[in-house]
CSV table of C-alpha atoms in Angstrom, one decimal:
chain,number,residue,atom,x,y,z
A,28,MET,CA,-0.1,-0.2,0.0
A,29,ALA,CA,1.3,3.5,-0.9
A,30,THR,CA,2.5,5.5,1.8
A,31,GLN,CA,-0.1,8.7,2.7
A,32,PRO,CA,0.7,11.6,2.2
A,33,ASN,CA,1.9,13.8,5.0
A,34,ALA,CA,0.3,17.4,6.6
A,35,ALA,CA,2.7,19.6,4.1
A,36,GLU,CA,2.0,17.6,1.1
A,37,ARG,CA,-1.8,17.6,1.9
A,38,PHE,CA,-2.1,21.2,2.3
A,39,ALA,CA,0.1,22.0,-0.8
A,40,GLN,CA,-1.7,19.8,-2.9
A,41,GLY,CA,-5.0,20.9,-2.2
A,42,ILE,CA,-4.5,24.5,-3.5
A,43,LEU,CA,-3.5,24.0,-7.1
A,44,PRO,CA,-2.4,20.1,-8.3
A,45,GLU,CA,-5.4,19.0,-6.6
A,46,ASN,CA,-7.6,21.8,-7.1
A,47,PRO,CA,-11.5,20.3,-6.0
A,48,VAL,CA,-13.0,22.2,-8.8
A,49,TYR,CA,-10.7,22.5,-11.4
A,50,ARG,CA,-8.9,19.2,-11.3
A,51,GLN,CA,-11.5,16.6,-9.2
A,52,LEU,CA,-14.8,18.8,-10.4
A,53,LEU,CA,-16.1,18.0,-7.3
A,54,GLY,CA,-18.6,20.5,-5.7
A,55,LEU,CA,-19.8,22.0,-8.7
A,56,CYS,CA,-23.5,22.9,-7.7
A,57,PRO,CA,-22.4,26.4,-5.5
A,58,THR,CA,-19.5,26.7,-7.9
A,59,LEU,CA,-21.8,27.6,-10.5
A,60,ALA,CA,-25.0,28.6,-8.7
A,61,VAL,CA,-23.3,31.4,-6.2
A,62,THR,CA,-20.5,32.9,-8.2
A,63,ASN,CA,-22.7,36.2,-9.5
A,64,GLY,CA,-21.0,38.0,-7.6
A,65,LEU,CA,-17.6,38.4,-5.3
A,66,LYS,CA,-19.2,38.6,-1.7
A,67,ALA,CA,-21.5,35.8,-2.0
A,68,ALA,CA,-18.5,33.5,-3.2
A,69,LEU,CA,-16.3,34.6,-0.1
A,70,THR,CA,-19.2,34.3,2.0
A,71,MET,CA,-19.7,30.4,0.4
A,72,ALA,CA,-16.0,29.8,0.6
A,73,GLY,CA,-15.8,30.4,4.1
A,74,ALA,CA,-18.8,28.5,4.9
A,75,VAL,CA,-17.6,25.8,3.0
A,76,ALA,CA,-13.8,26.2,5.0
A,77,PHE,CA,-15.7,25.9,8.2
A,78,VAL,CA,-17.4,22.6,7.4
A,79,LEU,CA,-14.7,20.8,5.9
A,80,LEU,CA,-12.3,21.6,8.5
A,81,CYS,CA,-14.3,20.7,11.3
A,82,ALA,CA,-15.9,18.1,9.7
A,83,ASN,CA,-12.0,16.3,8.6
A,84,VAL,CA,-10.8,17.0,12.2
A,85,MET,CA,-13.8,15.3,13.6
A,86,THR,CA,-14.1,12.6,11.2
A,87,SER,CA,-10.3,12.2,12.0
A,88,LEU,CA,-11.2,11.6,16.1
A,89,ILE,CA,-13.3,9.3,15.5
A,90,ARG,CA,-11.7,7.6,12.7
A,91,ASN,CA,-10.8,3.9,14.9
A,92,LEU,CA,-14.3,3.9,15.7
A,93,LEU,CA,-15.9,3.8,12.4
A,94,LYS,CA,-17.4,0.7,11.2
A,95,PRO,CA,-16.8,0.7,7.1
A,96,HIS,CA,-20.3,-0.1,6.2
A,97,LEU,CA,-21.8,2.7,8.1
A,98,ARG,CA,-19.2,5.3,7.8
A,99,ILE,CA,-21.1,7.2,4.7
A,100,VAL,CA,-23.9,8.0,7.2
A,101,VAL,CA,-21.7,9.3,10.2
A,102,PHE,CA,-19.5,11.3,7.7
A,103,THR,CA,-23.0,13.0,6.4
A,104,LEU,CA,-24.6,13.4,10.1
A,105,THR,CA,-21.4,15.2,10.8
A,106,ILE,CA,-21.5,17.2,8.0
A,107,ALA,CA,-25.1,18.1,8.7
A,108,THR,CA,-24.5,19.4,12.0
A,109,PHE,CA,-21.8,21.8,11.2
A,110,VAL,CA,-24.0,22.8,7.9
A,111,THR,CA,-26.2,23.7,10.9
A,112,ILE,CA,-24.2,25.6,13.0
A,113,ALA,CA,-22.9,27.9,9.9
A,114,ASP,CA,-26.3,28.4,8.6
A,115,ARG,CA,-27.7,29.9,11.9
A,116,PHE,CA,-24.2,31.5,12.2
A,117,LEU,CA,-24.8,33.3,8.9
A,118,ALA,CA,-28.3,34.2,9.8
A,119,ALA,CA,-27.5,35.7,12.9
A,120,TYR,CA,-25.3,37.8,11.8
A,121,MET,CA,-25.1,38.0,8.0
A,122,TYR,CA,-28.8,37.7,7.7
A,123,GLN,CA,-29.4,39.3,4.2
A,124,MET,CA,-26.2,37.2,2.9
A,125,SER,CA,-27.9,34.4,4.1
A,126,LYS,CA,-30.7,35.6,2.1
A,127,THR,CA,-29.1,35.5,-1.1
A,128,LEU,CA,-27.6,32.3,-0.8
A,129,GLY,CA,-30.7,30.7,0.2
A,130,PRO,CA,-30.7,27.1,-0.3
A,131,TYR,CA,-27.1,26.6,-1.4
A,132,ILE,CA,-25.8,26.7,2.7
A,133,PRO,CA,-27.6,23.6,3.5
A,134,LEU,CA,-26.9,22.3,0.0
A,135,ILE,CA,-23.3,22.0,1.4
A,136,ILE,CA,-24.6,18.8,3.1
A,137,VAL,CA,-24.4,17.0,-0.1
A,138,ASN,CA,-21.6,19.3,-1.5
A,139,CYS,CA,-18.6,16.2,-2.7
A,140,ILE,CA,-15.7,17.8,-1.7
A,141,ILE,CA,-16.4,16.9,2.5
A,142,ILE,CA,-17.4,13.6,2.0
A,143,CYS,CA,-14.9,12.8,-0.2
A,144,ARG,CA,-12.0,14.7,1.9
A,145,CYS,CA,-13.8,12.5,4.5
A,146,GLU,CA,-13.1,9.4,3.1
A,147,VAL,CA,-9.9,10.2,1.2
A,148,CYS,CA,-8.2,11.6,3.8
A,149,ALA,CA,-9.6,12.4,7.3
A,150,SER,CA,-10.7,8.3,7.6
A,151,LYS,CA,-7.5,7.2,7.4
A,152,GLN,CA,-5.1,10.2,8.8
A,153,SER,CA,-4.3,12.2,12.1
A,154,PRO,CA,-6.3,15.1,13.3
A,155,ILE,CA,-3.2,17.6,12.2
A,156,THR,CA,-3.1,16.1,8.8
A,157,ALA,CA,-6.8,16.1,8.4
A,158,ALA,CA,-6.7,19.6,9.6
A,159,ALA,CA,-4.1,20.9,6.9
A,160,ASP,CA,-6.3,18.8,4.0
A,161,ALA,CA,-8.7,20.6,4.9
A,162,LEU,CA,-7.0,24.2,4.7
A,163,GLY,CA,-5.5,23.7,1.5
A,164,GLN,CA,-8.9,22.3,0.0
A,165,SER,CA,-10.4,24.9,1.1
A,166,ILE,CA,-8.0,27.3,-0.3
A,167,GLY,CA,-8.0,25.8,-3.5
A,168,PHE,CA,-12.1,26.4,-3.6
A,169,GLY,CA,-11.7,29.7,-2.5
A,170,LEU,CA,-9.5,30.4,-5.4
A,171,ALA,CA,-11.6,28.8,-7.7
A,172,LEU,CA,-14.8,30.1,-6.6
A,173,CYS,CA,-14.1,33.8,-6.6
A,174,SER,CA,-11.7,33.2,-10.1
A,175,ILE,CA,-15.3,32.5,-11.3
A,176,ALA,CA,-17.5,35.1,-9.9
A,177,ALA,CA,-14.7,38.1,-10.5
A,178,VAL,CA,-14.8,37.4,-14.0
A,179,ARG,CA,-18.7,37.2,-14.0
A,180,GLU,CA,-19.2,40.3,-11.9
A,181,LEU,CA,-17.0,42.0,-13.7
A,182,LEU,CA,-18.5,41.3,-17.6
A,183,GLY,CA,-22.6,41.3,-16.3
A,184,THR,CA,-22.1,44.6,-14.0
A,185,GLY,CA,-18.7,46.0,-14.8
A,186,MET,CA,-18.0,45.9,-11.0
A,187,ILE,CA,-16.2,44.3,-8.3
A,188,ALA,CA,-17.2,43.5,-5.1
A,189,GLY,CA,-19.1,46.9,-5.8
A,190,VAL,CA,-16.4,48.8,-7.0
A,191,ARG,CA,-17.0,49.9,-10.5
A,192,LEU,CA,-13.8,49.3,-13.0
A,193,LEU,CA,-15.0,49.2,-16.1
A,194,PRO,CA,-16.2,52.7,-17.9
A,195,ALA,CA,-19.7,53.6,-17.1
A,196,ALA,CA,-20.1,52.7,-20.7
A,197,TRP,CA,-19.6,49.5,-20.8
A,198,PRO,CA,-22.9,47.7,-22.1
A,199,ASP,CA,-23.5,45.4,-18.9
A,200,TRP,CA,-23.3,41.4,-20.2
A,201,GLY,CA,-26.5,41.1,-18.4
A,202,VAL,CA,-26.6,37.2,-19.5
A,203,MET,CA,-23.7,36.7,-17.8
A,204,ILE,CA,-24.6,37.1,-14.0
A,205,LEU,CA,-27.8,35.1,-14.9
A,206,PRO,CA,-27.2,30.7,-15.0
A,207,PRO,CA,-26.1,30.4,-18.6
A,208,GLY,CA,-23.4,33.1,-17.9
A,209,ALA,CA,-22.0,30.4,-14.5
A,210,PHE,CA,-22.0,27.5,-17.1
A,211,LEU,CA,-20.0,29.6,-20.0
A,212,THR,CA,-17.6,31.1,-18.1
A,213,PHE,CA,-16.7,27.8,-15.8
A,214,GLY,CA,-16.6,25.9,-19.0
A,215,LEU,CA,-14.5,28.3,-20.9
A,216,LEU,CA,-12.3,28.8,-17.8
A,217,LEU,CA,-11.6,25.1,-17.7
A,218,GLY,CA,-10.4,25.0,-20.5
A,219,LEU,CA,-8.0,27.6,-20.0
A,220,VAL,CA,-6.4,25.8,-16.6
A,221,ASN,CA,-6.4,22.6,-18.7
A,222,TRP,CA,-4.6,24.4,-21.7
A,223,LEU,CA,-1.9,26.5,-19.5
A,224,SER,CA,-1.2,22.9,-17.2
A,225,ARG,CA,-0.7,21.4,-20.4
A,226,SER,CA,1.7,23.6,-21.8
A,227,LYS,CA,3.6,23.9,-19.0
A,228,LYS,CA,4.6,20.0,-18.9
B,29,MET,CA,-60.4,24.5,-9.8
B,30,GLU,CA,-58.3,27.3,-8.7
B,31,TYR,CA,-56.1,24.5,-6.6
B,32,MET,CA,-55.9,22.4,-10.3
B,33,ILE,CA,-54.2,25.6,-12.0
B,34,ASP,CA,-52.1,26.1,-9.0
B,35,ILE,CA,-50.6,22.2,-9.0
B,36,ALA,CA,-50.2,22.7,-13.0
B,37,LEU,CA,-48.4,26.1,-13.1
B,38,ILE,CA,-46.1,24.4,-10.0
B,39,ALA,CA,-45.2,21.3,-12.1
B,40,LEU,CA,-44.7,23.5,-15.3
B,41,SER,CA,-42.0,26.0,-13.2
B,42,ALA,CA,-40.2,22.9,-11.5
B,43,ALA,CA,-40.1,20.9,-14.8
B,44,LEU,CA,-39.4,23.5,-17.6
B,45,ILE,CA,-39.0,27.3,-16.0
B,46,ASN,CA,-37.4,26.9,-13.4
B,47,ASN,CA,-35.1,23.7,-14.3
B,48,PHE,CA,-33.4,21.8,-11.5
B,49,VAL,CA,-30.1,21.5,-13.4
B,50,LEU,CA,-30.6,24.8,-15.9
B,51,TYR,CA,-31.2,27.2,-13.6
B,52,TYR,CA,-30.8,25.8,-10.0
B,53,PHE,CA,-28.1,24.0,-10.6
B,54,VAL,CA,-28.6,21.0,-8.9
B,55,GLY,CA,-27.7,17.5,-9.5
B,56,ILE,CA,-24.4,18.9,-11.8
B,57,CYS,CA,-22.5,16.1,-11.2
B,58,PRO,CA,-24.9,13.7,-12.7
B,59,PHE,CA,-25.6,16.0,-15.5
B,60,ILE,CA,-21.4,15.9,-15.8
B,61,GLY,CA,-20.6,12.4,-15.0
B,62,VAL,CA,-23.6,10.2,-16.2
B,63,SER,CA,-25.1,11.8,-19.1
B,64,ARG,CA,-22.7,10.2,-21.7
B,65,ARG,CA,-25.4,7.9,-23.5
B,66,VAL,CA,-28.6,8.5,-23.4
B,67,ASP,CA,-29.9,4.9,-22.3
B,68,MET,CA,-27.8,5.4,-18.9
B,69,ALA,CA,-29.4,9.1,-18.3
B,70,VAL,CA,-32.9,7.7,-18.7
B,71,GLY,CA,-32.0,4.9,-16.1
B,72,MET,CA,-30.7,7.6,-13.9
B,73,GLY,CA,-33.7,10.2,-14.4
B,74,CYS,CA,-36.5,7.6,-13.4
B,75,ALA,CA,-34.1,6.9,-10.5
B,76,VAL,CA,-33.8,10.1,-9.2
B,77,THR,CA,-37.5,11.1,-10.2
B,78,PHE,CA,-38.5,7.6,-7.7
B,79,VAL,CA,-36.5,9.0,-4.9
B,80,ILE,CA,-37.5,12.4,-4.8
B,81,SER,CA,-41.2,11.6,-5.2
B,82,ILE,CA,-40.3,9.3,-1.9
B,83,ALA,CA,-38.3,12.0,-0.3
B,84,ALA,CA,-40.7,14.9,-1.0
B,85,LEU,CA,-43.5,12.2,0.7
B,86,ILE,CA,-41.8,11.8,4.0
B,87,SER,CA,-40.4,15.3,4.1
B,88,TRP,CA,-43.4,16.8,3.9
B,89,SER,CA,-45.0,14.8,6.5
B,90,ILE,CA,-41.6,15.4,8.6
B,91,THR,CA,-41.8,18.8,8.3
B,92,THR,CA,-45.5,19.1,9.0
B,93,PHE,CA,-46.0,17.1,11.7
B,94,VAL,CA,-42.9,17.3,13.7
B,95,LEU,CA,-40.4,19.8,13.0
B,96,MET,CA,-42.5,22.9,12.2
B,97,PRO,CA,-42.9,25.9,14.7
B,98,GLY,CA,-46.4,24.5,16.5
B,99,ALA,CA,-46.4,21.2,14.8
B,100,PRO,CA,-49.2,18.6,16.3
B,101,LEU,CA,-47.2,15.5,16.4
B,102,SER,CA,-44.3,17.3,18.6
B,103,CYS,CA,-46.4,19.5,20.5
B,104,TRP,CA,-48.8,16.6,21.9
B,105,ILE,CA,-45.4,14.7,23.2
B,106,ALA,CA,-44.4,17.8,25.1
B,107,GLY,CA,-47.0,18.4,26.1
B,108,PHE,CA,-46.7,15.4,28.6
B,109,PHE,CA,-43.1,17.5,30.1
B,110,VAL,CA,-44.8,20.9,30.2
B,111,SER,CA,-47.3,23.1,30.8
B,112,GLY,CA,-49.9,23.6,27.7
B,113,GLU,CA,-48.7,27.2,26.3
B,114,THR,CA,-45.0,26.1,26.7
B,115,ALA,CA,-45.9,23.3,24.5
B,116,ALA,CA,-47.5,25.0,22.1
B,117,ARG,CA,-44.0,27.4,21.2
B,118,ILE,CA,-41.9,24.3,20.7
B,119,ASP,CA,-40.0,24.9,17.7
B,120,LEU,CA,-37.8,21.5,16.1
B,121,SER,CA,-36.6,23.4,12.8
B,122,ILE,CA,-33.0,23.5,13.7
B,123,LEU,CA,-33.1,20.0,13.1
B,124,SER,CA,-34.7,19.8,9.9
B,125,TYR,CA,-30.7,19.5,7.7
B,126,ILE,CA,-29.8,16.5,9.7
B,127,VAL,CA,-33.5,14.6,9.8
B,128,TYR,CA,-34.0,15.3,5.9
B,129,ILE,CA,-30.6,13.9,5.2
B,130,PHE,CA,-31.3,11.0,7.5
B,131,ALA,CA,-34.5,10.5,5.9
B,132,ILE,CA,-33.1,10.7,2.4
B,133,SER,CA,-30.0,7.9,3.0
B,134,ALA,CA,-32.9,5.9,5.1
B,135,SER,CA,-35.4,5.9,2.3
B,136,VAL,CA,-32.5,5.3,-1.0
B,137,GLN,CA,-31.4,2.6,1.6
B,138,PHE,CA,-35.3,1.2,1.7
B,139,VAL,CA,-36.2,1.7,-2.5
B,140,GLU,CA,-33.1,0.2,-3.3
B,141,MET,CA,-33.7,-3.0,-1.0
B,142,TYR,CA,-37.8,-2.9,-2.2
B,143,VAL,CA,-36.9,-2.9,-5.8
B,144,ARG,CA,-34.2,-5.3,-5.4
B,145,LYS,CA,-36.5,-7.9,-4.0
B,146,PHE,CA,-39.9,-7.1,-5.8
B,147,PHE,CA,-38.6,-5.2,-9.4
B,148,PRO,CA,-35.3,-7.4,-10.1
B,149,PRO,CA,-35.3,-6.2,-14.2
B,150,LEU,CA,-36.1,-2.6,-12.8
B,151,TYR,CA,-33.3,-3.5,-10.6
B,152,LYS,CA,-30.8,-4.4,-13.1
B,153,SER,CA,-31.5,-1.1,-15.5
B,154,PHE,CA,-31.4,1.6,-12.7
B,155,GLY,CA,-30.2,0.1,-9.5
B,156,VAL,CA,-26.3,0.6,-9.8
B,157,PHE,CA,-27.7,4.4,-9.8
B,158,LEU,CA,-29.2,4.1,-6.3
B,159,PRO,CA,-26.4,4.7,-3.8
B,160,LEU,CA,-25.5,7.7,-5.5
B,161,ILE,CA,-28.2,9.1,-5.4
B,162,THR,CA,-28.1,10.0,-1.4
B,163,THR,CA,-25.7,12.7,-2.4
B,164,ASN,CA,-27.3,14.0,-4.9
B,165,CYS,CA,-28.3,18.0,-4.4
B,166,ALA,CA,-31.4,17.5,-6.2
B,167,ILE,CA,-33.3,15.5,-3.5
B,168,LEU,CA,-32.0,17.6,-0.4
B,169,PHE,CA,-32.7,20.8,-2.7
B,170,ALA,CA,-36.8,19.5,-3.1
B,171,CYS,CA,-37.2,18.9,0.2
B,172,LEU,CA,-35.7,22.7,1.5
B,173,THR,CA,-37.9,23.7,-1.2
B,174,ILE,CA,-41.1,21.9,0.5
B,175,MET,CA,-40.0,23.1,3.6
B,176,SER,CA,-39.4,27.0,2.9
B,177,HIS,CA,-43.5,26.6,1.7
B,178,VAL,CA,-44.6,24.7,4.4
B,179,ALA,CA,-42.6,26.7,7.6
B,180,GLY,CA,-41.5,29.3,6.0
B,181,VAL,CA,-44.9,31.0,5.5
B,182,ASP,CA,-46.6,33.2,7.9
B,183,ASN,CA,-50.1,33.1,6.3
B,184,PRO,CA,-51.3,29.6,7.1
B,185,ALA,CA,-53.5,29.8,3.8
B,186,GLU,CA,-50.5,30.0,1.8
B,187,ARG,CA,-48.9,26.9,3.1
B,188,TRP,CA,-48.3,23.8,0.3
B,189,ASP,CA,-50.4,20.7,1.4
B,190,LEU,CA,-49.4,17.5,-0.1
B,191,GLY,CA,-50.4,17.6,-3.5
B,192,ARG,CA,-48.2,20.5,-4.2
B,193,ALA,CA,-44.9,19.5,-2.9
B,194,LEU,CA,-45.6,15.6,-4.5
B,195,ALA,CA,-46.1,18.2,-7.7
B,196,LEU,CA,-42.8,20.2,-7.2
B,197,ALA,CA,-40.7,16.9,-6.4
B,198,PHE,CA,-42.3,15.0,-9.0
B,199,PHE,CA,-41.9,17.3,-12.3
B,200,GLY,CA,-38.8,18.5,-10.7
B,201,GLY,CA,-37.3,14.8,-11.0
B,202,VAL,CA,-38.8,15.2,-14.7
B,203,GLY,CA,-37.2,18.4,-15.4
B,204,PHE,CA,-34.0,16.7,-14.3
B,205,THR,CA,-34.5,13.7,-17.0
B,206,ILE,CA,-35.3,16.0,-19.4
B,207,ALA,CA,-32.2,17.9,-19.3
B,208,ILE,CA,-29.9,15.2,-18.5
B,209,VAL,CA,-31.5,13.1,-21.7
B,210,ILE,CA,-30.9,16.2,-23.6
B,211,MET,CA,-27.6,16.8,-22.6
B,212,ALA,CA,-26.9,12.7,-23.5
B,213,GLY,CA,-28.1,13.3,-26.7
B,214,ILE,CA,-26.0,16.0,-27.7
B,215,ARG,CA,-22.8,14.4,-26.0
B,216,GLU,CA,-23.6,10.9,-28.2
B,217,GLU,CA,-22.9,13.2,-31.2
B,218,LEU,CA,-20.0,15.2,-29.5
B,219,ASP,CA,-17.9,12.6,-29.6
B,220,LEU,CA,-17.7,12.4,-33.4
B,221,CYS,CA,-16.6,15.9,-33.3
B,222,ASP,CA,-12.9,17.4,-33.4
B,223,ILE,CA,-12.7,19.3,-30.2
B,224,PRO,CA,-9.5,21.4,-29.3
B,225,ALA,CA,-7.6,19.0,-26.7
B,226,PRO,CA,-8.1,21.2,-23.6
B,227,PHE,CA,-11.8,21.5,-24.1
B,228,GLN,CA,-12.5,17.6,-24.3
B,229,GLY,CA,-14.6,16.3,-21.4
B,230,ALA,CA,-15.9,18.6,-18.9
B,231,ALA,CA,-15.2,21.9,-20.7
B,232,ILE,CA,-17.4,21.8,-23.7
B,233,THR,CA,-20.2,20.2,-21.7
B,234,LEU,CA,-20.2,23.1,-19.7
B,235,ILE,CA,-20.7,25.0,-22.4
B,236,VAL,CA,-23.1,22.8,-24.0
B,237,GLY,CA,-24.9,23.2,-20.9
B,238,GLY,CA,-24.3,27.1,-21.0
B,239,ILE,CA,-26.3,27.3,-24.1
B,240,LEU,CA,-28.9,25.0,-23.2
B,241,ALA,CA,-30.1,26.9,-20.2
B,242,LEU,CA,-30.0,30.0,-22.5
B,243,ALA,CA,-32.3,27.9,-24.4
B,244,PHE,CA,-34.2,27.1,-21.2
B,245,MET,CA,-34.4,31.2,-20.3
B,246,GLY,CA,-37.0,31.6,-23.3
B,247,PHE,CA,-39.4,30.0,-20.6
B,248,THR,CA,-39.2,32.7,-18.3
B,249,GLY,CA,-42.1,34.5,-17.9
B,250,VAL,CA,-44.8,31.7,-18.9
B,251,ASP,CA,-45.6,30.8,-15.4
B,252,ASN,CA,-46.9,34.3,-14.4
B,253,GLY,CA,-48.8,35.1,-18.4
B,254,LEU,CA,-50.4,31.6,-18.1
B,255,ARG,CA,-51.7,32.3,-14.5
B,256,ASN,CA,-53.2,35.2,-15.6
B,257,ALA,CA,-54.7,33.8,-18.7
B,258,LEU,CA,-56.0,31.0,-16.9
B,259,THR,CA,-57.4,33.4,-14.1
B,260,GLN,CA,-58.3,36.0,-17.0
B,261,ARG,CA,-56.8,39.0,-15.1
B,262,ALA,CA,-54.9,42.2,-17.0
B,263,PRO,CA,-51.8,41.4,-18.6
B,264,ALA,CA,-50.9,44.7,-16.7
B,265,ALA,CA,-51.0,42.5,-13.4
B,266,VAL,CA,-47.8,40.6,-14.5
B,267,TYR,CA,-45.8,44.4,-13.8
B,268,THR,CA,-47.6,45.1,-10.8
B,269,ALA,CA,-46.8,42.1,-8.8
B,270,VAL,CA,-43.3,42.8,-9.3
B,271,ASP,CA,-42.6,46.5,-9.6
B,272,PRO,CA,-45.6,49.1,-9.6
B,273,ALA,CA,-43.7,51.5,-10.7
B,274,HIS,CA,-42.6,50.6,-14.3
B,275,VAL,CA,-46.5,50.5,-14.8
B,276,ASN,CA,-47.4,53.6,-15.8
B,277,SER,CA,-44.1,54.9,-16.9
B,278,ASN,CA,-42.9,51.8,-19.3
B,279,ARG,CA,-45.4,49.2,-20.1
B,280,SER,CA,-43.3,47.6,-22.9
B,281,ILE,CA,-40.8,46.5,-20.0
B,282,ASP,CA,-38.8,44.1,-21.8
B,283,SER,CA,-38.8,40.6,-20.7
B,284,GLU,CA,-35.0,40.5,-19.8
B,285,THR,CA,-35.2,43.7,-17.4
B,286,PHE,CA,-38.3,41.8,-16.2
B,287,TYR,CA,-36.4,38.9,-16.1
B,288,LEU,CA,-33.4,40.6,-14.1
B,289,GLN,CA,-36.0,42.2,-12.0
B,290,ALA,CA,-36.9,38.7,-10.6
B,291,VAL,CA,-33.8,37.5,-9.8
B,292,VAL,CA,-32.3,40.8,-7.9
B,293,SER,CA,-35.8,40.6,-5.3
């Protein structure tokens, strides 16, 4: 059996070489749904980071008690608990943002990134490695989300996070902040990432 | 009559106008991953439609009788331990996410065992997809939508009953099937095309999905128009519902601005 990567390797892998969105194509539902503005994307990335960190550490702590046939259920219930905490926190302190994100916060429960990290890393390695892995993956996820959100918001409204960057004469490409824009932007960026990583080799 | 119109519009809206995949982006993973062959896509779509209806039935019942603020069953149980007034205020909705995901996992397991025992041919055709469905966002999304229409409304008259909940879930599943089957058909053709190497696989699927979403945007506003035509109200009522200021100043508000307003509000 191959040796497991240590904490530093896990951290570094999550950001670019195994980026959850561009490389593993996981967690596409929030990637497409909440990237019509940079603020929403950052909040989403923060919520996912919190849930991923807590769930990874918790799974790693109980990894010796897990029974193989029940582990997925245990993962999901652990994640659901932390998602409830994150959801209540957002509703209490960032009410407007929690309205904007709507059902996509509870949908973190079925986000494949978190279940995948629990399965691949946390259920086999120590809590410190699991935490490093969670941080790396969250940063990778946050970067991916922000890259898509920045392109969509800039082209769709001429602004990034409410600050106007393009001249007022810019004809806002309304379609970019609507559902089709999410598919098109992500598809083109994915092609770009593939092309860049191919030419580097 | 009013009720039938309501059901029909919920169904139309779930299946076409606000398609689960192309408008709400739920169930994207199978949309990208599974939709390579039309027959597989049909199997996956049927499995999702089946499970989503059962999950909607369970989640509607749990929300109405147990989780909702002042739900009858939990009030009745709490009545044994605390005084009547405290019991009437009981609110278990904080547990809803954990309960839903547990209900979905359990119903998927149950459906799998039942189908394997009693319908072996059916199990052969879509049984392999069943375990995957537990983590399909579309199911949880349907449960959450139903919850927001049952527990999240202030006026008890607007609360959804079981018929509306089932219509949303079943036709949401049908909409998912439509999207995934169209996509599989296009991908079968795409395999024969000469696509630039970096775009092969997921990237071209997403771009095609974007064009499909653009096509489905053409249905925007159909439900409002249809509701007005069926209940025979003045056409101007559509705009009144969105923004009263626009009715007088700008009657010919174009459909895109109208759509943007609906999205923003």
